[in-house]
Short mmCIF file of C-alpha atoms in Angstrom, two decimals:
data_model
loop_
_atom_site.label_atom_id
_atom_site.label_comp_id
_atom_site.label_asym_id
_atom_site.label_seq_id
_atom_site.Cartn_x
_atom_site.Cartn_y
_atom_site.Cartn_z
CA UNK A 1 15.58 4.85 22.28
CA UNK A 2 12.96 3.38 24.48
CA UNK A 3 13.00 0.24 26.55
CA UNK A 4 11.25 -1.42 28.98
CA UNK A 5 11.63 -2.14 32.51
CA UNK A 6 12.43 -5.84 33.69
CA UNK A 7 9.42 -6.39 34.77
CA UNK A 8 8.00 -6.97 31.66
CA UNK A 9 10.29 -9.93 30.59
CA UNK A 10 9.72 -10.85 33.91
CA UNK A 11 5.63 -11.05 33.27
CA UNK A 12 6.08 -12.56 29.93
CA UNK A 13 8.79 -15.68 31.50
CA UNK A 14 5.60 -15.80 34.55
CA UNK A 15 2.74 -15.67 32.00
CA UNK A 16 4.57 -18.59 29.76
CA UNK A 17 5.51 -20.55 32.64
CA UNK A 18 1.69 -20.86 34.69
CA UNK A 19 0.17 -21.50 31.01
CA UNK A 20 2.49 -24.85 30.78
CA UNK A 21 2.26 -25.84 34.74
CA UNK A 22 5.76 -25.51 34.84
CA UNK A 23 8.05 -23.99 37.67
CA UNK A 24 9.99 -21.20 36.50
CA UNK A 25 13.51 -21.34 34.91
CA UNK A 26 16.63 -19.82 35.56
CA UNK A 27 15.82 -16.42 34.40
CA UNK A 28 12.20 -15.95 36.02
CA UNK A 29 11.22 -14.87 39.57
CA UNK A 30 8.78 -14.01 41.55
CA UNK A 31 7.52 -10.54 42.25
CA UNK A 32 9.66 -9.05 45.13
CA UNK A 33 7.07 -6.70 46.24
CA UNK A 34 3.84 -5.69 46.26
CA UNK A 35 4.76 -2.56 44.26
CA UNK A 36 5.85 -5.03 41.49
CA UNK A 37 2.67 -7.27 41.58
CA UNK A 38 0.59 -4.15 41.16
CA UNK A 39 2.86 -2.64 38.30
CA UNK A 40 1.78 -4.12 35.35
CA UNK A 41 2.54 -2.45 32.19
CA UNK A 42 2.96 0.49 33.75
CA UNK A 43 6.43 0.78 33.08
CA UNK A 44 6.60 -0.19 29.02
CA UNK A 45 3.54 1.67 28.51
CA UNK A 46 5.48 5.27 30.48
CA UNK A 47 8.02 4.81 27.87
CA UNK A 48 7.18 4.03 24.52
CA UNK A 49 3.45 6.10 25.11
CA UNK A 50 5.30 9.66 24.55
CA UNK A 51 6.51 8.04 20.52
CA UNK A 52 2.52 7.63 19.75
CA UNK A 53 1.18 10.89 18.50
CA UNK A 54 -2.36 11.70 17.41
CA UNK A 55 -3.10 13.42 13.86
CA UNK A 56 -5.38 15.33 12.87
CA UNK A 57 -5.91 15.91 9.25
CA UNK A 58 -7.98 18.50 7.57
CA UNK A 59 -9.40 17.69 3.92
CA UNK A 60 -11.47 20.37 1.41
CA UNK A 61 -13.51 19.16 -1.00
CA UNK A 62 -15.40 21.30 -3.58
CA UNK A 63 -18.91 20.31 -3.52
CA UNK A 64 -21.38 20.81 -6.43
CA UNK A 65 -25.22 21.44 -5.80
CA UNK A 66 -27.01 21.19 -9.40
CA UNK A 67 -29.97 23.58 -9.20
CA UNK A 68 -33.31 22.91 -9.87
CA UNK A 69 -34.08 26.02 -12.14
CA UNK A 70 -30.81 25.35 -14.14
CA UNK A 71 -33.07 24.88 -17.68
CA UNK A 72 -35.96 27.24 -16.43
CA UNK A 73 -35.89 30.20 -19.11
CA UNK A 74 -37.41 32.66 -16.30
CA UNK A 75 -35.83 31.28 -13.31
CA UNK A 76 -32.60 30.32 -14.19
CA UNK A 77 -31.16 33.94 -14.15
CA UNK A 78 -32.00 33.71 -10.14
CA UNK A 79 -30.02 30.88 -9.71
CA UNK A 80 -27.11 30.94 -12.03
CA UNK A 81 -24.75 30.85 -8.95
CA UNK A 82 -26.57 27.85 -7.36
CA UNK A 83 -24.53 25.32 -8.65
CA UNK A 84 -20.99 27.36 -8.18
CA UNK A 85 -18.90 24.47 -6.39
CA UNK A 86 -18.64 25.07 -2.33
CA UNK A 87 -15.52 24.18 -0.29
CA UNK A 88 -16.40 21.50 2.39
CA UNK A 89 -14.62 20.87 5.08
CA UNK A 90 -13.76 16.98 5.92
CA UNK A 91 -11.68 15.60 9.35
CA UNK A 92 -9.88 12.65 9.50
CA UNK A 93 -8.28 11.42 12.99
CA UNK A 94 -5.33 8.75 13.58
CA UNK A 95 -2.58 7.95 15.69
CA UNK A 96 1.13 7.54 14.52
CA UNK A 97 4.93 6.72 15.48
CA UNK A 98 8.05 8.99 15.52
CA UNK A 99 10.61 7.35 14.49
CA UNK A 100 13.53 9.43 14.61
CA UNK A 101 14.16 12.55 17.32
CA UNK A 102 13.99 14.87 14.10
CA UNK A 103 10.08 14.17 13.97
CA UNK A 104 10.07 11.55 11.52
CA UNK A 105 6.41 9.97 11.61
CA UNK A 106 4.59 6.48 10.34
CA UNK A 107 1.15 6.59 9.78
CA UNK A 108 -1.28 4.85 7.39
CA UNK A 109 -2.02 6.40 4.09
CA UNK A 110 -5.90 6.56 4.86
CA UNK A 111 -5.28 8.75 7.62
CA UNK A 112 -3.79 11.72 5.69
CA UNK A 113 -4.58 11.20 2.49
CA UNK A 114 -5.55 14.44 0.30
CA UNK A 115 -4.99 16.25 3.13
CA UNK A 116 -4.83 20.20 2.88
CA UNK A 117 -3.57 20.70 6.72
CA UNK A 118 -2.25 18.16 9.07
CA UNK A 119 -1.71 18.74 12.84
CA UNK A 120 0.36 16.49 15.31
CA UNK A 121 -0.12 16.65 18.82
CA UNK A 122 2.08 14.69 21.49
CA UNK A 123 0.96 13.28 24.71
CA UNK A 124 2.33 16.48 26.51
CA UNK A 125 0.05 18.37 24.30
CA UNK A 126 2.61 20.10 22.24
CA UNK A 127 1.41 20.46 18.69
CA UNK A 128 3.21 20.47 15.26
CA UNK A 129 1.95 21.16 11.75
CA UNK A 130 3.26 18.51 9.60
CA UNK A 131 3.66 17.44 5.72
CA UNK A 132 3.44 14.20 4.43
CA UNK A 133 7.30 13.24 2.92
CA UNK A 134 6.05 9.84 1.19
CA UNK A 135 2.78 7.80 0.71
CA UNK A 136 1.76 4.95 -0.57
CA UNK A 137 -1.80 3.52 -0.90
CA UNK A 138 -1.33 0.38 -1.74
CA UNK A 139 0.74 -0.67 1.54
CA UNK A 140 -1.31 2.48 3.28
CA UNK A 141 1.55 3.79 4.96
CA UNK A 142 2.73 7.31 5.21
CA UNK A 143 6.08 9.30 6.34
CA UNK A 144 5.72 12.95 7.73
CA UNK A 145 8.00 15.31 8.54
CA UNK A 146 7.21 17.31 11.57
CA UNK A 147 7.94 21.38 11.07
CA UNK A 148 10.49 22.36 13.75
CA UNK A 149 10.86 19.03 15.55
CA UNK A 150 14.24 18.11 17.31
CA UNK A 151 14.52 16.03 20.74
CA UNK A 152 11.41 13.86 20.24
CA UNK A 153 10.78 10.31 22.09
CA UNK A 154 11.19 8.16 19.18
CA UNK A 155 10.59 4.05 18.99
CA UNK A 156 12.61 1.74 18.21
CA UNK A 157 11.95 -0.53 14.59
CA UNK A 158 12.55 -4.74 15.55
CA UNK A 159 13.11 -6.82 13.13
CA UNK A 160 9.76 -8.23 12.11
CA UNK A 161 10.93 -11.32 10.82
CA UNK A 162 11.49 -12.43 14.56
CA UNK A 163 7.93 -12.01 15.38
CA UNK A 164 6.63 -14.89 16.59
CA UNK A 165 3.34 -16.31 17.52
CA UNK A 166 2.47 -16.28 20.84
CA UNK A 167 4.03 -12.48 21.98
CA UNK A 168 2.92 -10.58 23.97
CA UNK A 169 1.98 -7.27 21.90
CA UNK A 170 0.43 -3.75 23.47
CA UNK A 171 -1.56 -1.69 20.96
CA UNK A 172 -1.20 2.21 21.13
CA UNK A 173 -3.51 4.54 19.88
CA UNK A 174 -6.39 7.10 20.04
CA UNK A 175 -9.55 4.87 19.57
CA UNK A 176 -12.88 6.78 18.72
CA UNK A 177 -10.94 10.19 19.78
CA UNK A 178 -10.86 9.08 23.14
CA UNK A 179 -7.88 10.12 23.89
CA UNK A 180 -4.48 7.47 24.01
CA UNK A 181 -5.19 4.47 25.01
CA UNK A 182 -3.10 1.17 25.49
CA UNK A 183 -4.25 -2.20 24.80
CA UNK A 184 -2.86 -5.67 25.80
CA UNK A 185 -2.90 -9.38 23.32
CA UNK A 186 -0.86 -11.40 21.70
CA UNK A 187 0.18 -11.84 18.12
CA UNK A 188 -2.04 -14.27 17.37
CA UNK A 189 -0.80 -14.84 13.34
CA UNK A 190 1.48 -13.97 10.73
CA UNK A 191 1.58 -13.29 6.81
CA UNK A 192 -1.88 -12.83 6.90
CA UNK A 193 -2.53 -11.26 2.79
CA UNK A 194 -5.85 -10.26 1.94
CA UNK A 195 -8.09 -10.39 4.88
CA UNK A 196 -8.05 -6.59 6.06
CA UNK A 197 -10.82 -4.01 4.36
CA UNK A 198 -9.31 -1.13 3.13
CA UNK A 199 -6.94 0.34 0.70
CA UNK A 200 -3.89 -1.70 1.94
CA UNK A 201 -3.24 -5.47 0.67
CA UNK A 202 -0.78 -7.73 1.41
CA UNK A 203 1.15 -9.13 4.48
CA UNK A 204 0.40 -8.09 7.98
CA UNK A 205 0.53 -9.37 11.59
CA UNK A 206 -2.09 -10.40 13.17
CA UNK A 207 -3.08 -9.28 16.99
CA UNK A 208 -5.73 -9.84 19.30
CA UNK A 209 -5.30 -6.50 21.05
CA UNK A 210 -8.56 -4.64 20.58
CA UNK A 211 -7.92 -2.11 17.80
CA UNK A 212 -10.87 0.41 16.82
CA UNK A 213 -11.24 3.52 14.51
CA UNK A 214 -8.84 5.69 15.39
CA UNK A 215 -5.77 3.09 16.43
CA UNK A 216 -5.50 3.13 12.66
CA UNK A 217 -1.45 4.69 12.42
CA UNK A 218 -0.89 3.68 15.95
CA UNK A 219 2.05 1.33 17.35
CA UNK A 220 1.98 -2.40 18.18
CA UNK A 221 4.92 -3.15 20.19
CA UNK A 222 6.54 -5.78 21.60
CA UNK A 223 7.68 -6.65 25.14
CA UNK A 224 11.09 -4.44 25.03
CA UNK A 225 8.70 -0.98 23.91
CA UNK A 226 9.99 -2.30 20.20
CA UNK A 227 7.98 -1.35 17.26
CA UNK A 228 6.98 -4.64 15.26
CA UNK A 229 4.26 -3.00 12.92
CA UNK A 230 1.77 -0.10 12.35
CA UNK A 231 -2.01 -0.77 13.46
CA UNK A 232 -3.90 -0.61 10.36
CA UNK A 233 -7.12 -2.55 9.90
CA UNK A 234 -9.81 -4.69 11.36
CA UNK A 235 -11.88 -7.60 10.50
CA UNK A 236 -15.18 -6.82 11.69
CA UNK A 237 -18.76 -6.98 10.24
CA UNK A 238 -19.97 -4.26 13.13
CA UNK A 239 -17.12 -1.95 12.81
CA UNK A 240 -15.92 -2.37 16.07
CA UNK A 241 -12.40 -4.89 17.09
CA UNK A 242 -13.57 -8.63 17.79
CA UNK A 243 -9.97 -9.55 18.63
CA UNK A 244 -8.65 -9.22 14.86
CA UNK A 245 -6.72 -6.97 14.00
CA UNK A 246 -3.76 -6.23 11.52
CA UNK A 247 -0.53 -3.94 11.59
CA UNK A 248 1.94 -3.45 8.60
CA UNK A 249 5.36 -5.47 9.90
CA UNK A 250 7.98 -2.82 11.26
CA UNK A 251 10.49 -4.29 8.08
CA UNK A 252 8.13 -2.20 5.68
CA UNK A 253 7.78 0.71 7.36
CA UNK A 254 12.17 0.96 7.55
CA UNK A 255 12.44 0.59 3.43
CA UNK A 256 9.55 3.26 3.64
CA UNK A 257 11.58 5.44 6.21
CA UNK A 258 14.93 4.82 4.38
CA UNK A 259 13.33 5.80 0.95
CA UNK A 260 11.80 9.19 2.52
CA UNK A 261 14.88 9.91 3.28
CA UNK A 262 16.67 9.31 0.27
CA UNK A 263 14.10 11.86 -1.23
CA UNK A 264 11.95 9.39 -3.29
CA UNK A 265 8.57 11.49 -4.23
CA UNK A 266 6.46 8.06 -4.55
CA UNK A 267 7.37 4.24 -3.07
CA UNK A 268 9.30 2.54 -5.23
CA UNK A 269 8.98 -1.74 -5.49
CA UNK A 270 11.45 -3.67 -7.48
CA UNK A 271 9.38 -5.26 -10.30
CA UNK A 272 8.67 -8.76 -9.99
CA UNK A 273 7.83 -9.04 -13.60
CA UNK A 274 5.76 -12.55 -13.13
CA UNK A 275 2.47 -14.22 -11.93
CA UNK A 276 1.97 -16.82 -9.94
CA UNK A 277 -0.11 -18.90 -7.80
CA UNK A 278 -0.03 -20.49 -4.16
CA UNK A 279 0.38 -24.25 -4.35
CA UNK A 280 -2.05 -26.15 -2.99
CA UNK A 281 -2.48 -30.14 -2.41
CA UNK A 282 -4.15 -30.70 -5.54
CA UNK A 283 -1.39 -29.19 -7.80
CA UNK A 284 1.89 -30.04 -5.56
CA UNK A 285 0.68 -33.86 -6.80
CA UNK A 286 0.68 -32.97 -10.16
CA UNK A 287 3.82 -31.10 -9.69
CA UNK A 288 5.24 -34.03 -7.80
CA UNK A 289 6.06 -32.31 -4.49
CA UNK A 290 6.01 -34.61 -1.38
CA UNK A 291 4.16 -31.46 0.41
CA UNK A 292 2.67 -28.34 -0.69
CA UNK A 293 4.75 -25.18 -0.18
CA UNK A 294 5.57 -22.04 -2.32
CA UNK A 295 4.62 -20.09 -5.32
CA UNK A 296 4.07 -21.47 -9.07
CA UNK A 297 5.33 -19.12 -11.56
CA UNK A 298 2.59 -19.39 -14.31
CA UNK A 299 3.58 -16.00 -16.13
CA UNK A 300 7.20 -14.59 -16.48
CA UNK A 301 7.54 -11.68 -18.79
CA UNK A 302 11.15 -11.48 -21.02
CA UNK A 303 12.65 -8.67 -19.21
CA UNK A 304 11.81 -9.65 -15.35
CA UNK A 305 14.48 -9.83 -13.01
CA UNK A 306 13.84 -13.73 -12.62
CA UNK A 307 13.57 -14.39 -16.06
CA UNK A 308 17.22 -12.74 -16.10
CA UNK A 309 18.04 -15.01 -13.01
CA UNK A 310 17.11 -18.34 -15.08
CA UNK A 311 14.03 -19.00 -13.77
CA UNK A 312 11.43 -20.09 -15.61
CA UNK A 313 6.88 -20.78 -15.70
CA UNK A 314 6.60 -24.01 -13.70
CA UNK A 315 9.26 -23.04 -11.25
CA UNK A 316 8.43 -23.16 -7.38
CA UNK A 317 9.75 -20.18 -5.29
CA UNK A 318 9.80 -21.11 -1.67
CA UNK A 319 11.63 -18.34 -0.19
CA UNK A 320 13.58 -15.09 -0.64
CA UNK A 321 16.14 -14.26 1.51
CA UNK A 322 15.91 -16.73 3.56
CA UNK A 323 12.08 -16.14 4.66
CA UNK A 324 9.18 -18.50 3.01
CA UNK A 325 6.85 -17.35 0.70
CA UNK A 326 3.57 -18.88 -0.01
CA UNK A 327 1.72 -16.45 -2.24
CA UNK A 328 2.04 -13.90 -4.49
CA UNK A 329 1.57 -10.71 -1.46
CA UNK A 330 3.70 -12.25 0.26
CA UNK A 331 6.24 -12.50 -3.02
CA UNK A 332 5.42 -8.71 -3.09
CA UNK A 333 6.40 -7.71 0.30
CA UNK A 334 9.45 -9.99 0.30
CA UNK A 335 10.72 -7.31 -2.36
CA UNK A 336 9.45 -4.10 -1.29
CA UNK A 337 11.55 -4.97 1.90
CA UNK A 338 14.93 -6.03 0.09
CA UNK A 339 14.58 -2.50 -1.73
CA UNK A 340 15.83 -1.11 -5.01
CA UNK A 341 19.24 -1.50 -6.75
CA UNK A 342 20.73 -4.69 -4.41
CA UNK A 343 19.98 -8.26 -4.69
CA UNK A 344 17.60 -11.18 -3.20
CA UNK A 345 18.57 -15.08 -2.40
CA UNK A 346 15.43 -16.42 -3.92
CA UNK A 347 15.01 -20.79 -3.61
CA UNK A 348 13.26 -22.17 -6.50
CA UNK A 349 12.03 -26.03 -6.78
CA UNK A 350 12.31 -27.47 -10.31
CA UNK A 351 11.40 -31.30 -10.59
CA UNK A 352 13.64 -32.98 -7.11
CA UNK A 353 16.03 -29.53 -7.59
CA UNK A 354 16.57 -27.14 -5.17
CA UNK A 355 18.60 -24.41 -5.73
CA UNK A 356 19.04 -20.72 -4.69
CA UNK A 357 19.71 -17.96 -7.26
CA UNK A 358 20.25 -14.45 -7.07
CA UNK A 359 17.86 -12.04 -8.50
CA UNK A 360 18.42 -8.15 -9.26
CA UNK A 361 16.38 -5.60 -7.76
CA UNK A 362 14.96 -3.01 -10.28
CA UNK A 363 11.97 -1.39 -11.32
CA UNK A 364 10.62 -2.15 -14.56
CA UNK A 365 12.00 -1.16 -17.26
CA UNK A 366 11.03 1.52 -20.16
CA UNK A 367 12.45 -0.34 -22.79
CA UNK A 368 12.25 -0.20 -25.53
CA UNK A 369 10.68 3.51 -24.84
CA UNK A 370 7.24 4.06 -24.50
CA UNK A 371 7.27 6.78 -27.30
CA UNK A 372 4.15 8.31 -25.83
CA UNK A 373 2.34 10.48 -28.50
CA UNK A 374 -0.12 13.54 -27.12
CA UNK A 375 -3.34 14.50 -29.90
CA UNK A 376 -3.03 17.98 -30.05
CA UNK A 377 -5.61 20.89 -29.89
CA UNK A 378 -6.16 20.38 -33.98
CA UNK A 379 -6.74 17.05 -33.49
CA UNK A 380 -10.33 14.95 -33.81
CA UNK A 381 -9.35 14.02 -30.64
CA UNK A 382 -7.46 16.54 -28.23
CA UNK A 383 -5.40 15.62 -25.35
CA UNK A 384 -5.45 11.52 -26.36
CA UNK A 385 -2.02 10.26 -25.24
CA UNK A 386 -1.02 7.05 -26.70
CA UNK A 387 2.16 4.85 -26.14
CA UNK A 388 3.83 1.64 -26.73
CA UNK A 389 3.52 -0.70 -24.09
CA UNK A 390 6.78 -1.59 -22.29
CA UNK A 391 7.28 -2.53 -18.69
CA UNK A 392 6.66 0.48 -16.95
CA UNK A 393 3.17 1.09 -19.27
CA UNK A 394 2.50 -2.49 -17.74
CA UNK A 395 3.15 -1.76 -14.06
CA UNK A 396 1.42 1.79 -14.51
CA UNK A 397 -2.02 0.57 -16.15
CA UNK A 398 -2.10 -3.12 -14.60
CA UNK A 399 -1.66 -4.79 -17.96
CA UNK A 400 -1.19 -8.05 -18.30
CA UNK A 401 2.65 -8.97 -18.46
CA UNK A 402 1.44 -10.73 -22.22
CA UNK A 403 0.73 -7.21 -23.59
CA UNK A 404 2.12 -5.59 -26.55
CA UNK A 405 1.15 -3.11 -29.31
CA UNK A 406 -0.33 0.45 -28.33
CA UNK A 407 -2.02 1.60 -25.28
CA UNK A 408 -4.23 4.14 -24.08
CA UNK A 409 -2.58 6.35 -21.59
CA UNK A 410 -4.70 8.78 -21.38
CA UNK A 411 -8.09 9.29 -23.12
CA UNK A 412 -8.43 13.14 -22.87
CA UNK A 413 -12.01 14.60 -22.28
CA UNK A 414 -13.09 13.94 -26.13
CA UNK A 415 -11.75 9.97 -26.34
CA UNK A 416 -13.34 9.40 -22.60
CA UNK A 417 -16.79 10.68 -23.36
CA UNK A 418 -16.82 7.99 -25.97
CA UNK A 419 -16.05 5.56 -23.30
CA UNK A 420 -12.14 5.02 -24.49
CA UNK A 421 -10.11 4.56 -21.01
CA UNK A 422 -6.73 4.65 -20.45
CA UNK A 423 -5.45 0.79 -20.58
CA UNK A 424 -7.16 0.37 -23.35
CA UNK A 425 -4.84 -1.29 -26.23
CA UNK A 426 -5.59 0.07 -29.76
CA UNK A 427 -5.92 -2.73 -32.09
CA UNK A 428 -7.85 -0.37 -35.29
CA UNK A 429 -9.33 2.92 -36.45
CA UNK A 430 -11.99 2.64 -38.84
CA UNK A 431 -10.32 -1.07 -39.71
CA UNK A 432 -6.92 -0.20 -40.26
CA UNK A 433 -4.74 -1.56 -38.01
CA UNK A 434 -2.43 0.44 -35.05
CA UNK A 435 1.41 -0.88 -34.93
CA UNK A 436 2.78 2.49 -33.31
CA UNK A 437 2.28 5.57 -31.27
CA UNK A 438 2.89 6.90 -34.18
CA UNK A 439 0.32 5.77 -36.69
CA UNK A 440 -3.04 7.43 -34.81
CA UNK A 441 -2.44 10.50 -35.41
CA UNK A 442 -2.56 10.16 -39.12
CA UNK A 443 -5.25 7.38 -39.03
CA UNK A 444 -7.46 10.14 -37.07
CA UNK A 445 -6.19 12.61 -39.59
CA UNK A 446 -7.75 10.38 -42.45
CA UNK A 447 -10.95 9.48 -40.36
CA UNK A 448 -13.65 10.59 -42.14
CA UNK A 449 -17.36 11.91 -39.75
CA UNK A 450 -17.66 8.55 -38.44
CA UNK A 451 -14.93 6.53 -36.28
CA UNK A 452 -14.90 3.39 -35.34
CA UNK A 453 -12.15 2.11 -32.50
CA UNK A 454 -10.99 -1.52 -32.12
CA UNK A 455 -9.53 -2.52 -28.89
CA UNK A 456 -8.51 -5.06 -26.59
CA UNK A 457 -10.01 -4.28 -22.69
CA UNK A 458 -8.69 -6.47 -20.05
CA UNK A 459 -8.98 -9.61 -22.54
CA UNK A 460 -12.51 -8.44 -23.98
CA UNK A 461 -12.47 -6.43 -28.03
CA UNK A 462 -14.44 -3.94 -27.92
CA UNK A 463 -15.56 -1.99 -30.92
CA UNK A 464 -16.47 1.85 -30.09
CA UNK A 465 -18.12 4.58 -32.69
CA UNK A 466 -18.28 8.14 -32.44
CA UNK A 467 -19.59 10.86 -34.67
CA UNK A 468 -17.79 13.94 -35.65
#
């Protein structure tokens, strides 16, 4: 476990202190010598620098040159292995955090994604090959496991809930392949959703310690060499850090730890099972709140966990366990943190109400089952899977939580080139209408040359033909 020296609480009480023109309290002092006036960080930064690690990542991609000659009767013969696919050779680099002496590593998904090799190297140079445990785009975060690991410098998770604005905050990282290299700020904001480029969405903290490519996996820590989040993103329109940048809060990163462990091949969220809406001045008056705070429900599907609960469209949700929410990421990451198969306190505002309720955590559900049906090689249309749409064909194709009937999960080379995707709800073939998986394999069956498809695509009917 790593921890500072108390020189740094010491800085922070000195630093608060001159900004309000205030003598010092109980707890502060002056430097004793000159060997503390010229320390710094020095002593934080000697500590929780040996936990940051640098990655390198290796990607192959197969890349396809179309030749020139390819319809040429006399010169195509030449160059028939012209547009063979060629292996090329991609680099990624990033920073991350052990977390555990085992070699248990954080860093962002972008990092390591679709990566072939991955290699680790410490700051005393020591280097590990390393595979990736758990990942998950959509937060960007990653677990490794490093091969042969024991006795590692490891940091520390803090609660990120604590955070507060106004902390002192060190970034950690490799910036532009520099080499480490620690930077000083604040935390100049929190729940920020939405505002960082990237793959990753939701809630971060906000810093105003210069992070650049390459800090992207890194560590933002507090003043005891804590972890409170993983470096992730910038807001920039050059590229490079104007003093905002995001990390993903520490709480995250322990469900994501805690499910890696547990063996979980993919992140799992508890299904919210609802839309919803921040509230703003406008509609708190016409929902006759004195102020505006929380999140309208203004779509609950049958099965969700709050429906279940006794909530209902119209309620306000102002906070889950304890900790206020204000729009639907934040709703999101309130959930991935309490984890699977417990429950949430979740306040809801009905009319002058206020209540709390408990809510179950679980994913969403496959009922009633999905009854997927596959087209097979006889088929007009080979390798089509079809399936009633339940919960999880909701969650998995981004339906709205209003669908029903049959979907497209999977169009199969014949069905995509004539432009059916999957999410795609089957309405008709050749007019006859689709109530079940499994009616389209006899309505294809009866189809005579031509075909005509009927369906509903993200709110839009669209009618499709194809030719036998």
């Amino acid at each position: 476990m790593i921890r500072t020296a108390s020189f740094a609480r010491f800085a922070l009480s000195l630093v608060l202190a001159l900004a309000v023109g205030l003598p010092a309290q109980a707890e502060t002092r002056v430097p004793q010598s000159q060997t503390e006036i010229s320390l710094g960080f020095a002593p934080l930064v000697k500590q929780a620098a040996p936990a940051v690690v640098n990655i390198y990542a290796k990607i192959v991609r197969q890349q396809h040159q179309r030749s020139p000659f390819m319809n040429d009767p006399f010169f195509e013969d030449f160059f028939r292995n012209f547009s063979n696919p060629r292996p090329r050779v991609e680099s990624s680099l990033g920073s991350g955090v052990i977390l555990s002496q085992d070699g248990i590593i954080v860093s962002n998904y972008h990092v390591v994604a679709m990566a072939t090799e991955i290699r680790v190297v410490t700051t005393d140079k020591r280097e590990y090959e390393a595979r990736v445990v758990l990942a998950d785009q959509a937060s960007d975060l990653a677990i490794l496991q490093l091969e042969d690991a024991a006795d590692l410098p490891f940091l520390t998770l803090r609660n990120s809930d604590e955070v507060e604005v106004g902390e002192l905050a060190l970034a950690i990282g490799n910036p532009f392949g520099v080499g480490q290299t620690v930077s000083s700020g604040i935390v100049s904001g929190l729940a920020r959703s939405g505002t960082a480029s990237g793959e990753g969405f939701g809630y971060y903290i906000q810093t105003d310690a210069p992070i650049n490519p390459g800090n992207s996996g890194g560590a933002l820590i507090d003043v005891n060499g804590d972890l409170i989040g993983i470096n992730t993103r910038i807001l920039s329109r050059s590229g490079g850090s104007n003093g905002i940048g995001f990390a993903i809060p520490a709480n995250l990163v322990r469900e994501f730890v805690k499910q890696a462990r547990a063996g979980s091949e993919g992140f799992q969220r508890p299904w919210a099972g609802m839309a919803g809406q921040p509230v703003d001045a406008d509609l708190a008056a016409s929902l006759g709140m004195d102020l505006p705070e929380g999140m309208v429900i203004s779509e609950l599907h049958p099965q969700s966990p709050f429906a279940k609960a006794g909530f209902e469209v119209g309620d306000v949700i102002t906070d889950v366990d304890g900790q206020v929410v204000n729009s639907p990421s934040e709703m999101v990451f309130r959930m991935s943190v309490a984890g699977l198969d417990g429950t949430s306190m979740v306040t809801r505002l009905r009319g002058d109400i206020r209540e709390t309720l408990v809510v179950e955590m679980f994913t969403a559900p496959n009922d009633p089952p999905a009854r997927s049906v596959v087209m097979n090689e006889n088929s007009v249309l080979p390798g089509l899977t079809v399936g009633l749409i339940n919960p999880v064909a909701i969650v998995r194709l981004q339906l709205p939580l209003s669908a029903t009937g049959v979907a497209v999960l999977d169009p199969g080379p014949y069905a995509a080139r004539a432009g059916i995707k999957a999410g795609d709800i089957l309405l008709a073939i050749n007019g006859k209408e689709v109530t079940s998986s499994e009616d389209v394999p006899a309505l294809l069956e009866q189809a005579g040359r031509r075909l005509r498809f009927d369906l509903n695509r993200r709110g839009q009917r669209v009618s499709l033909h194809m030719r036998r």
